[in-house]
Tab-separated table of C-alpha atoms in Angstrom:
chain	number	residue	atom	x	y	z
A	1137	MET	CA	15.930	-15.687	-47.043
A	1138	LYS	CA	15.453	-12.004	-47.749
A	1139	ALA	CA	11.599	-12.969	-48.254
A	1140	VAL	CA	11.330	-14.538	-45.152
A	1141	VAL	CA	12.890	-11.743	-43.021
A	1142	MET	CA	10.881	-9.094	-44.844
A	1143	LEU	CA	7.633	-10.877	-43.926
A	1144	LEU	CA	8.960	-11.694	-40.217
A	1145	LEU	CA	9.773	-7.655	-40.305
A	1146	LEU	CA	6.131	-6.992	-41.761
A	1147	VAL	CA	4.352	-9.541	-38.985
A	1148	VAL	CA	6.430	-7.782	-36.345
A	1149	ALA	CA	5.199	-4.419	-37.428
A	1150	ALA	CA	1.477	-5.264	-37.896
A	1151	ALA	CA	1.955	-6.833	-34.109
A	1152	GLU	CA	3.081	-3.880	-32.591
A	1153	LYS	CA	0.700	-1.560	-34.094
A	1154	LEU	CA	-2.442	-4.153	-33.432
A	1155	TYR	CA	-1.098	-4.452	-29.785
A	1156	ALA	CA	0.534	-1.476	-28.946
A	1157	PRO	CA	-1.693	0.336	-26.084
A	1158	SER	CA	-3.780	3.206	-27.290
A	1159	PRO	CA	-2.630	6.597	-25.982
A	1160	SER	CA	-4.978	7.759	-23.380
A	1161	ALA	CA	-6.335	11.458	-23.072
A	1162	PRO	CA	-4.531	13.490	-21.235
A	1163	ALA	CA	-5.739	14.198	-17.501
A	1164	PRO	CA	-7.596	17.553	-17.003
A	1165	SER	CA	-5.880	19.974	-15.118
A	1166	VAL	CA	-7.106	20.620	-11.665
A	1167	SER	CA	-6.665	23.923	-10.068
A	1168	ILE	CA	-5.586	24.484	-6.407
A	1169	LEU	CA	-8.056	26.601	-4.619
A	1170	LYS	CA	-5.921	26.838	-1.172
A	1171	ASP	CA	-2.556	25.854	-0.200
A	1172	GLU	CA	-1.869	27.416	3.129
A	1173	ARG	CA	1.097	25.827	4.919
A	1174	VAL	CA	3.281	26.732	8.444
A	1175	HIS	CA	6.412	24.844	7.878
A	1176	PRO	CA	8.161	23.414	11.407
A	1177	ASP	CA	9.033	25.345	13.863
A	1178	ALA	CA	12.083	24.515	16.325
A	1179	GLU	CA	9.454	22.359	18.232
A	1180	GLY	CA	8.476	20.436	15.051
A	1181	ASN	CA	4.781	22.232	14.957
A	1182	TYR	CA	3.442	22.274	11.634
A	1183	VAL	CA	0.052	23.241	9.474
A	1184	PHE	CA	-1.226	22.947	6.540
A	1185	ASP	CA	-4.619	23.082	4.267
A	1186	VAL	CA	-4.595	22.399	0.867
A	1187	GLU	CA	-8.071	22.166	-1.271
A	1188	THR	CA	-8.334	21.891	-5.023
A	1189	GLU	CA	-11.140	22.314	-7.638
A	1190	ASP	CA	-12.079	18.868	-7.871
A	1191	GLY	CA	-13.175	18.290	-4.053
A	1192	ILE	CA	-10.245	17.442	-2.461
A	1193	VAL	CA	-9.526	18.628	1.100
A	1194	ARG	CA	-6.414	17.978	3.403
A	1195	HIS	CA	-5.764	19.360	6.965
A	1196	GLU	CA	-2.728	18.131	8.808
A	1197	SER	CA	-0.644	19.472	11.686
A	1198	GLY	CA	1.591	18.240	13.727
A	1199	GLY	CA	3.714	18.796	16.702
A	1200	VAL	CA	6.255	17.468	19.259
A	1201	GLY	CA	7.153	13.748	18.953
A	1202	GLY	CA	6.085	13.484	15.408
A	1203	SER	CA	2.493	13.531	16.127
A	1204	GLN	CA	0.413	14.071	13.541
A	1205	GLN	CA	-3.447	14.760	13.158
A	1206	GLY	CA	-5.895	15.745	10.408
A	1207	PHE	CA	-8.513	15.195	7.724
A	1208	VAL	CA	-8.768	14.418	3.958
A	1209	SER	CA	-12.007	14.335	1.940
A	1210	TYR	CA	-13.000	13.719	-1.637
A	1211	THR	CA	-15.428	11.850	-3.884
A	1212	ALA	CA	-14.428	8.297	-4.997
A	1213	PRO	CA	-14.701	7.758	-8.751
A	1214	ASP	CA	-18.466	5.761	-7.711
A	1215	GLY	CA	-19.632	9.170	-6.362
A	1216	THR	CA	-19.225	8.081	-2.989
A	1217	PRO	CA	-18.037	11.287	-0.629
A	1218	VAL	CA	-15.119	10.128	1.636
A	1219	HIS	CA	-14.297	11.190	4.701
A	1220	ILE	CA	-10.930	10.102	7.181
A	1221	LYS	CA	-10.015	11.515	9.894
A	1222	PHE	CA	-6.624	10.392	11.598
A	1223	VAL	CA	-4.334	10.378	14.003
A	1224	ALA	CA	-0.916	9.342	14.175
A	1225	ASP	CA	1.178	8.893	16.915
A	1226	GLU	CA	3.147	6.441	19.261
A	1227	ASN	CA	0.181	4.196	18.807
A	1228	GLY	CA	0.779	4.445	15.090
A	1229	TYR	CA	-1.833	5.394	12.348
A	1230	GLN	CA	-5.458	5.507	13.696
A	1231	PRO	CA	-7.657	6.479	10.702
A	1232	ASP	CA	-11.670	7.038	11.256
A	1233	SER	CA	-14.300	7.051	8.780
A	1234	ASP	CA	-17.608	5.500	7.885
A	1235	LEU	CA	-16.143	3.443	4.968
A	1236	LEU	CA	-13.542	1.785	6.405
A	1237	PRO	CA	-14.494	-2.155	7.910
A	1238	VAL	CA	-15.210	-2.706	11.665
A	1239	ALA	CA	-14.098	-5.737	13.113
A	1240	PRO	CA	-16.423	-7.548	15.158
A	1241	ALA	CA	-16.957	-6.971	18.849
A	1242	PHE	CA	-14.622	-8.525	21.012
A	1243	PRO	CA	-14.870	-10.905	23.135
A	1244	HIS	CA	-16.879	-12.872	20.506
A	1245	PRO	CA	-18.537	-16.357	21.027
A	1246	ILE	CA	-15.551	-18.952	20.575
A	1247	PRO	CA	-17.161	-21.887	18.696
A	1248	GLN	CA	-17.175	-25.323	20.895
A	1249	TYR	CA	-14.941	-26.829	18.292
A	1250	VAL	CA	-12.188	-24.184	18.638
A	1251	LEU	CA	-12.294	-24.357	22.555
A	1252	ASP	CA	-12.287	-28.425	21.847
A	1253	GLN	CA	-8.788	-28.245	19.714
A	1254	ILE	CA	-7.205	-25.776	22.065
A	1255	ALA	CA	-8.030	-28.046	25.068
A	1256	LYS	CA	-6.552	-30.987	22.747
A	1257	ALA	CA	-3.265	-29.245	21.702
A	1258	ALA	CA	-3.058	-28.455	25.264
A	1259	GLU	CA	-2.921	-31.976	26.656
A	1260	GLU	CA	-0.713	-32.870	23.512
A	1261	ASP	CA	2.030	-30.174	24.736
A	1262	ALA	CA	1.776	-31.351	28.357
A	1263	SER	CA	2.399	-35.025	27.572
A	1264	ARG	CA	5.304	-34.534	25.263
A	1265	SER	CA	8.645	-34.978	27.406
A	1266	VAL	CA	10.713	-32.181	26.594
A	1267	GLU	CA	14.572	-33.142	26.443
A	1268	VAL	CA	17.175	-30.446	26.882
A	1269	ARG	CA	20.155	-30.820	25.316
A	1270	GLU	CA	23.428	-28.895	25.627
A	1271	PRO	CA	24.758	-27.304	22.536
A	1272	ALA	CA	27.630	-29.853	20.852
A	1273	ALA	CA	30.776	-28.928	21.139
A	1274	THR	CA	31.864	-29.598	17.719
A	1275	TYR	CA	30.023	-30.029	14.177
A	1276	SER	CA	30.247	-32.164	11.527
A	1277	GLN	CA	28.628	-33.111	8.038
A	1278	PRO	CA	25.016	-34.653	8.525
């Protein structure tokens, strides 16, 4: 029995060494080249500008009502320069970048089979009799 337990412990220890994640190299330190901030005033206006030595740049400003605008730029891991301008206001977050996908122009042509299906569904809905019932005064097990 002791031999089995020892063998089991040996197998577990070997598996732990074999399948343990390898330690990754520590991330290099990146210097901050610019960090200018104007903290919110009584009206809620603020500004900040940050730039790091690896090329990340972020500017943001905000004001009354929580609206914000700004931009961020950096280089993607594949070397692509990324530039994103944004506005965030009562209409939500609105990013703008050449790298963001663009929806097709609307109204785009609707295929005939889709129009036929919509018409068929409308006919089916119109032909159904709608029964309006009052809520039951009592409830029982179904």
